[in-house]
């Protein structure tokens, strides 16, 4: 079977989703999971876009050794220098440089002629080749580019040393057969294109990203650029899990394979959602909560008689294990450490003690502790930014007759403080009281609650998005009590805002693409 290269861009294009801000520790955690998932190439940032991106790329390049690590750069020497400075410690670095090629972009955005674009692209690739022999070049807005000009640009950059060329459908405009024809045309009319890897990169504005990506593969491309859960700018990018599972499930037709460990898909999706705060829609293919749920009686009856009546994939193929009870109230520190190691965490004794204490508290409230619960604890206790505010105590009175009242005890910069306040509901009362006590004036842009796992005693996971003085931060909190989870999320968001105020270099600069 032909092998398809999986180029994951969750940490670069995916991170461009509105609201998907990740701190460097969270990016590294997700990168480790992507390594376990088995991606071939990981695009982990755009170093010239912010100091925070630069540092994340550098940290991942130093730690992830078995995957090619790449970073994005415009064609300027400055961008390429920054990309290389961030990537230079990687075991297998790749520089990914790009320029727009469509007439619309040339005229209205770049104010350049076609000849200037070719010159600039060639110079960028030549320059990138002085650092590494692994260089990718992308023609931004490729699908709206004149096809002969596209071949001219690709031919020139291949001659200059590009080892992968990528044809993005940047605005999600192409139709599957049109994209396939364009890929076929480029393969036929670009000199030496068979010597290098041809890649596809699609956006989902018309809901066609997966179809277009598969069409591109059908026409001969052998690298796909994808993101976990399909997150990305606007309607998102092609979703990794959809492409991988289609290739696997319909290998009878495609005769293509990938190196993905499919049983890591479900967990990677959960982790990406937890870290980015972007909730997966329940009916999302492969990773949505309902993707394998059979509701109709006829279907349930059929599945009970034989799963293949209505199931084209087995849930355990993507890592959904129905009896995956792991550890509980009676588990000791050793079993807990082992479980963390299985999940890919290697904690020092101090961190382990902290997490074990929280685990025991949770195990007292819940019968079963699932991997998702441990991830939530980890995100809350270990990945969090240094605390300025910490919740000590919360008592809420609410109901059909009482005026909702919250009494809150907080640690604020090491000092204990207590206060009470009202609101239109228990969560409003809690947030008002915390805001009053901390003297913060953040605006609540988003609030969402989800059950982390199934069952009546599931933990609630709350995500808030807060804005204060132009800074935006996500806050996350989990607890079996959703009002406590909300308070934790709100305080986590306030801590992140404080962290951004103290570390302005981590505030993403205005993106230029
Ligand atoms: O969509 C796009 O064109 C991109 C390129 C920078 C590869 O993300
Ligand atoms: Zn893109």
Short mmCIF file of N, CA and C in Angstrom, two decimals, residues 358-460:
data_model
loop_
_atom_site.label_atom_id
_atom_site.label_comp_id
_atom_site.label_asym_id
_atom_site.label_seq_id
_atom_site.Cartn_x
_atom_site.Cartn_y
_atom_site.Cartn_z
N UNK A 358 -5.20 15.51 45.11
CA UNK A 358 -6.42 15.92 44.40
C UNK A 358 -7.18 14.68 43.90
N UNK A 359 -6.42 13.70 43.45
CA UNK A 359 -7.05 12.46 42.97
C UNK A 359 -7.84 11.80 44.10
N UNK A 360 -7.25 11.75 45.30
CA UNK A 360 -7.93 11.13 46.44
C UNK A 360 -9.21 11.90 46.79
N UNK A 361 -9.13 13.23 46.72
CA UNK A 361 -10.33 14.03 47.01
C UNK A 361 -11.44 13.71 46.02
N UNK A 362 -11.04 13.58 44.75
CA UNK A 362 -12.03 13.29 43.72
C UNK A 362 -12.57 11.87 43.88
N UNK A 363 -11.68 10.93 44.20
CA UNK A 363 -12.09 9.53 44.34
C UNK A 363 -13.08 9.36 45.50
N UNK A 364 -13.02 10.26 46.47
CA UNK A 364 -14.00 10.20 47.57
C UNK A 364 -15.39 10.58 47.07
N UNK A 365 -15.44 11.37 46.00
CA UNK A 365 -16.74 11.82 45.51
C UNK A 365 -17.27 10.92 44.39
N UNK A 366 -16.35 10.29 43.63
CA UNK A 366 -16.78 9.49 42.49
C UNK A 366 -16.36 8.05 42.63
N UNK A 367 -17.22 7.17 42.09
CA UNK A 367 -16.90 5.73 42.18
C UNK A 367 -15.71 5.39 41.29
N UNK A 368 -15.77 5.91 40.07
CA UNK A 368 -14.77 5.51 39.08
C UNK A 368 -14.01 6.74 38.60
N UNK A 369 -12.73 6.57 38.44
CA UNK A 369 -11.94 7.68 37.89
C UNK A 369 -11.44 7.24 36.51
N UNK A 370 -11.83 8.00 35.49
CA UNK A 370 -11.44 7.65 34.13
C UNK A 370 -10.23 8.47 33.69
N UNK A 371 -9.66 8.06 32.57
CA UNK A 371 -8.50 8.80 32.05
C UNK A 371 -8.82 10.28 31.89
N UNK A 372 -10.04 10.56 31.42
CA UNK A 372 -10.43 11.95 31.20
C UNK A 372 -10.40 12.76 32.50
N UNK A 373 -10.78 12.08 33.60
CA UNK A 373 -10.76 12.78 34.90
C UNK A 373 -9.33 13.12 35.29
N UNK A 374 -8.45 12.18 35.03
CA UNK A 374 -7.05 12.42 35.41
C UNK A 374 -6.46 13.54 34.56
N UNK A 375 -6.83 13.53 33.27
CA UNK A 375 -6.39 14.63 32.39
C UNK A 375 -6.86 15.98 32.93
N UNK A 376 -8.13 16.01 33.39
CA UNK A 376 -8.68 17.28 33.89
C UNK A 376 -7.92 17.71 35.14
N UNK A 377 -7.60 16.76 36.00
CA UNK A 377 -6.82 17.10 37.20
C UNK A 377 -5.46 17.64 36.80
N UNK A 378 -4.85 16.97 35.84
CA UNK A 378 -3.53 17.37 35.38
C UNK A 378 -3.57 18.79 34.82
N UNK A 379 -4.59 19.04 33.97
CA UNK A 379 -4.70 20.37 33.35
C UNK A 379 -4.85 21.43 34.44
N UNK A 380 -5.62 21.09 35.47
CA UNK A 380 -5.89 22.07 36.51
C UNK A 380 -4.72 22.27 37.46
N UNK A 381 -4.09 21.18 37.84
CA UNK A 381 -3.06 21.27 38.89
C UNK A 381 -1.67 21.53 38.34
N UNK A 382 -1.34 20.92 37.22
CA UNK A 382 0.06 20.98 36.76
C UNK A 382 0.26 21.98 35.63
N UNK A 383 -0.68 21.98 34.66
CA UNK A 383 -0.47 22.87 33.51
C UNK A 383 -0.79 24.32 33.83
N UNK A 384 -1.36 24.57 35.00
CA UNK A 384 -1.86 25.91 35.22
C UNK A 384 -0.71 26.91 35.39
N UNK A 385 -1.05 28.16 35.15
CA UNK A 385 -0.06 29.23 35.32
C UNK A 385 0.04 29.54 36.81
N UNK A 386 1.13 30.19 37.26
CA UNK A 386 1.25 30.47 38.69
C UNK A 386 0.04 31.24 39.20
N UNK A 387 -0.45 30.81 40.38
CA UNK A 387 -1.68 31.40 40.92
C UNK A 387 -1.45 32.72 41.63
N UNK A 388 -2.27 33.70 41.26
CA UNK A 388 -2.37 34.92 42.06
C UNK A 388 -3.58 34.75 42.98
N UNK A 389 -4.62 34.08 42.44
CA UNK A 389 -5.85 33.86 43.19
C UNK A 389 -6.08 32.35 43.33
N UNK A 390 -6.48 31.93 44.51
CA UNK A 390 -6.77 30.51 44.72
C UNK A 390 -8.05 30.36 45.55
N UNK A 391 -8.89 29.43 45.12
CA UNK A 391 -10.16 29.22 45.84
C UNK A 391 -9.92 28.36 47.07
N UNK A 392 -10.39 28.87 48.20
CA UNK A 392 -10.24 28.10 49.43
C UNK A 392 -11.59 27.46 49.78
N UNK A 393 -12.66 28.20 49.55
CA UNK A 393 -13.94 27.77 50.06
C UNK A 393 -15.05 28.46 49.27
N UNK A 394 -16.14 27.72 49.03
CA UNK A 394 -17.29 28.32 48.33
C UNK A 394 -18.58 27.75 48.91
N UNK A 395 -19.48 28.63 49.28
CA UNK A 395 -20.79 28.16 49.74
C UNK A 395 -21.85 28.97 49.00
N UNK A 396 -22.77 28.26 48.36
CA UNK A 396 -23.77 28.96 47.55
C UNK A 396 -25.17 28.58 48.02
N UNK A 397 -26.02 29.60 48.17
CA UNK A 397 -27.41 29.34 48.51
C UNK A 397 -28.23 29.74 47.29
N UNK A 398 -29.07 28.83 46.83
CA UNK A 398 -29.86 29.13 45.64
C UNK A 398 -31.13 28.27 45.65
N UNK A 399 -32.04 28.54 44.79
CA UNK A 399 -33.25 27.72 44.74
C UNK A 399 -34.37 28.52 44.13
N UNK A 400 -35.60 28.02 44.25
CA UNK A 400 -36.69 28.71 43.57
C UNK A 400 -37.15 29.96 44.34
N UNK A 401 -36.86 30.03 45.64
CA UNK A 401 -37.31 31.21 46.38
C UNK A 401 -36.16 32.09 46.88
N UNK A 402 -35.02 31.49 47.18
CA UNK A 402 -33.92 32.27 47.78
C UNK A 402 -33.26 33.18 46.75
N UNK A 403 -32.76 34.34 47.20
CA UNK A 403 -31.93 35.18 46.32
C UNK A 403 -30.56 34.49 46.26
N UNK A 404 -30.10 34.15 45.04
CA UNK A 404 -28.83 33.42 44.97
C UNK A 404 -27.69 34.21 45.63
N UNK A 405 -27.02 33.57 46.57
CA UNK A 405 -25.96 34.22 47.33
C UNK A 405 -24.74 33.32 47.36
N UNK A 406 -23.57 33.91 47.16
CA UNK A 406 -22.32 33.12 47.24
C UNK A 406 -21.43 33.69 48.33
N UNK A 407 -20.90 32.80 49.15
CA UNK A 407 -19.88 33.21 50.12
C UNK A 407 -18.57 32.55 49.67
N UNK A 408 -17.56 33.38 49.51
CA UNK A 408 -16.32 32.89 48.90
C UNK A 408 -15.14 33.23 49.80
N UNK A 409 -14.26 32.24 49.98
CA UNK A 409 -12.99 32.53 50.64
C UNK A 409 -11.88 32.30 49.60
N UNK A 410 -11.02 33.29 49.43
CA UNK A 410 -9.95 33.20 48.42
C UNK A 410 -8.59 33.48 49.06
N UNK A 411 -7.56 32.96 48.46
CA UNK A 411 -6.20 33.44 48.72
C UNK A 411 -5.87 34.41 47.61
N UNK A 412 -5.56 35.65 47.99
CA UNK A 412 -5.21 36.65 46.98
C UNK A 412 -3.79 37.11 47.26
N UNK A 413 -2.89 36.79 46.38
CA UNK A 413 -1.45 37.08 46.57
C UNK A 413 -0.99 36.68 47.97
N UNK A 414 -1.38 35.47 48.38
CA UNK A 414 -0.92 34.94 49.66
C UNK A 414 -1.72 35.38 50.87
N UNK A 415 -2.71 36.27 50.69
CA UNK A 415 -3.51 36.75 51.83
C UNK A 415 -4.91 36.14 51.74
N UNK A 416 -5.42 35.73 52.90
CA UNK A 416 -6.76 35.15 52.90
C UNK A 416 -7.81 36.26 52.90
N UNK A 417 -8.91 36.07 52.14
CA UNK A 417 -9.97 37.08 52.13
C UNK A 417 -11.32 36.38 52.00
N UNK A 418 -12.34 36.96 52.59
CA UNK A 418 -13.67 36.34 52.49
C UNK A 418 -14.70 37.42 52.21
N UNK A 419 -15.72 37.07 51.42
CA UNK A 419 -16.77 38.04 51.13
C UNK A 419 -18.00 37.29 50.63
N UNK A 420 -19.10 38.01 50.50
CA UNK A 420 -20.32 37.38 49.98
C UNK A 420 -20.98 38.34 49.00
N UNK A 421 -21.78 37.80 48.08
CA UNK A 421 -22.45 38.66 47.11
C UNK A 421 -23.65 37.96 46.49
N UNK A 422 -24.43 38.73 45.74
CA UNK A 422 -25.65 38.20 45.12
C UNK A 422 -25.51 38.14 43.61
N UNK A 423 -26.48 37.49 42.99
CA UNK A 423 -26.51 37.46 41.53
C UNK A 423 -27.85 36.97 41.06
N UNK A 424 -28.04 36.92 39.74
CA UNK A 424 -29.34 36.45 39.23
C UNK A 424 -29.44 34.93 39.31
N UNK A 425 -28.32 34.27 39.44
CA UNK A 425 -28.28 32.81 39.61
C UNK A 425 -27.06 32.47 40.44
N UNK A 426 -26.88 31.20 40.79
CA UNK A 426 -25.76 30.85 41.67
C UNK A 426 -24.38 31.12 41.04
N UNK A 427 -24.29 30.93 39.73
CA UNK A 427 -22.99 31.15 39.08
C UNK A 427 -22.70 32.65 38.98
N UNK A 428 -23.74 33.40 38.64
CA UNK A 428 -23.60 34.86 38.58
C UNK A 428 -23.18 35.40 39.96
N UNK A 429 -23.82 34.88 41.02
CA UNK A 429 -23.47 35.33 42.38
C UNK A 429 -22.01 35.00 42.68
N UNK A 430 -21.58 33.81 42.28
CA UNK A 430 -20.18 33.39 42.53
C UNK A 430 -19.21 34.30 41.77
N UNK A 431 -19.49 34.52 40.49
CA UNK A 431 -18.58 35.34 39.68
C UNK A 431 -18.55 36.78 40.20
N UNK A 432 -19.75 37.32 40.55
CA UNK A 432 -19.78 38.71 41.05
C UNK A 432 -18.93 38.85 42.31
N UNK A 433 -19.05 37.86 43.20
CA UNK A 433 -18.32 37.94 44.46
C UNK A 433 -16.81 37.87 44.21
N UNK A 434 -16.42 36.95 43.33
CA UNK A 434 -14.98 36.81 43.05
C UNK A 434 -14.45 38.10 42.39
N UNK A 435 -15.24 38.66 41.46
CA UNK A 435 -14.79 39.89 40.79
C UNK A 435 -14.63 41.01 41.80
N UNK A 436 -15.61 41.11 42.73
CA UNK A 436 -15.55 42.16 43.75
C UNK A 436 -14.29 41.98 44.61
N UNK A 437 -14.02 40.74 45.01
CA UNK A 437 -12.90 40.49 45.91
C UNK A 437 -11.54 40.72 45.25
N UNK A 438 -11.47 40.41 43.96
CA UNK A 438 -10.18 40.52 43.27
C UNK A 438 -10.00 41.89 42.63
N UNK A 439 -11.07 42.67 42.62
CA UNK A 439 -10.99 44.00 42.00
C UNK A 439 -10.79 43.91 40.50
N UNK A 440 -11.23 42.81 39.90
CA UNK A 440 -11.07 42.66 38.44
C UNK A 440 -12.37 43.06 37.73
N UNK A 441 -12.20 43.45 36.45
CA UNK A 441 -13.38 43.91 35.70
C UNK A 441 -13.44 43.18 34.36
N UNK A 442 -13.23 41.89 34.41
CA UNK A 442 -13.19 41.18 33.13
C UNK A 442 -14.62 40.97 32.60
N UNK A 443 -14.66 40.88 31.27
CA UNK A 443 -15.94 40.62 30.61
C UNK A 443 -16.00 39.13 30.31
N UNK A 444 -17.14 38.50 30.60
CA UNK A 444 -17.29 37.07 30.33
C UNK A 444 -17.73 36.90 28.88
N UNK A 445 -16.79 36.44 28.02
CA UNK A 445 -17.13 36.31 26.60
C UNK A 445 -17.83 34.99 26.30
N UNK A 446 -17.45 33.96 27.08
CA UNK A 446 -18.03 32.64 26.79
C UNK A 446 -18.08 31.81 28.06
N UNK A 447 -19.09 30.99 28.15
CA UNK A 447 -19.23 30.09 29.30
C UNK A 447 -19.79 28.78 28.77
N UNK A 448 -19.13 27.66 29.01
CA UNK A 448 -19.71 26.39 28.59
C UNK A 448 -19.48 25.32 29.64
N UNK A 449 -20.44 24.43 29.78
CA UNK A 449 -20.33 23.31 30.73
C UNK A 449 -20.49 22.02 29.94
N UNK A 450 -19.67 21.05 30.28
CA UNK A 450 -19.74 19.73 29.66
C UNK A 450 -19.55 18.66 30.70
N UNK A 451 -20.12 17.50 30.47
CA UNK A 451 -19.82 16.37 31.36
C UNK A 451 -18.54 15.72 30.82
N UNK A 452 -17.54 15.55 31.68
CA UNK A 452 -16.27 14.98 31.21
C UNK A 452 -16.45 13.53 30.78
N UNK A 453 -17.25 12.79 31.52
CA UNK A 453 -17.50 11.40 31.14
C UNK A 453 -18.99 11.15 31.38
N UNK A 454 -19.44 9.94 31.08
CA UNK A 454 -20.86 9.66 31.24
C UNK A 454 -21.23 9.42 32.70
N UNK A 455 -22.51 9.22 32.96
CA UNK A 455 -22.94 8.85 34.31
C UNK A 455 -23.42 10.04 35.13
N UNK A 456 -24.29 9.74 36.12
CA UNK A 456 -24.85 10.80 36.94
C UNK A 456 -23.80 11.49 37.80
N UNK A 457 -22.72 10.76 38.15
CA UNK A 457 -21.72 11.39 39.01
C UNK A 457 -20.53 11.93 38.21
N UNK A 458 -20.76 12.17 36.91
CA UNK A 458 -19.66 12.68 36.06
C UNK A 458 -19.17 14.04 36.55
N UNK A 459 -17.92 14.31 36.31
CA UNK A 459 -17.40 15.65 36.63
C UNK A 459 -17.90 16.64 35.58
N UNK A 460 -18.24 17.84 36.03
CA UNK A 460 -18.58 18.89 35.08
C UNK A 460 -17.30 19.64 34.73
#
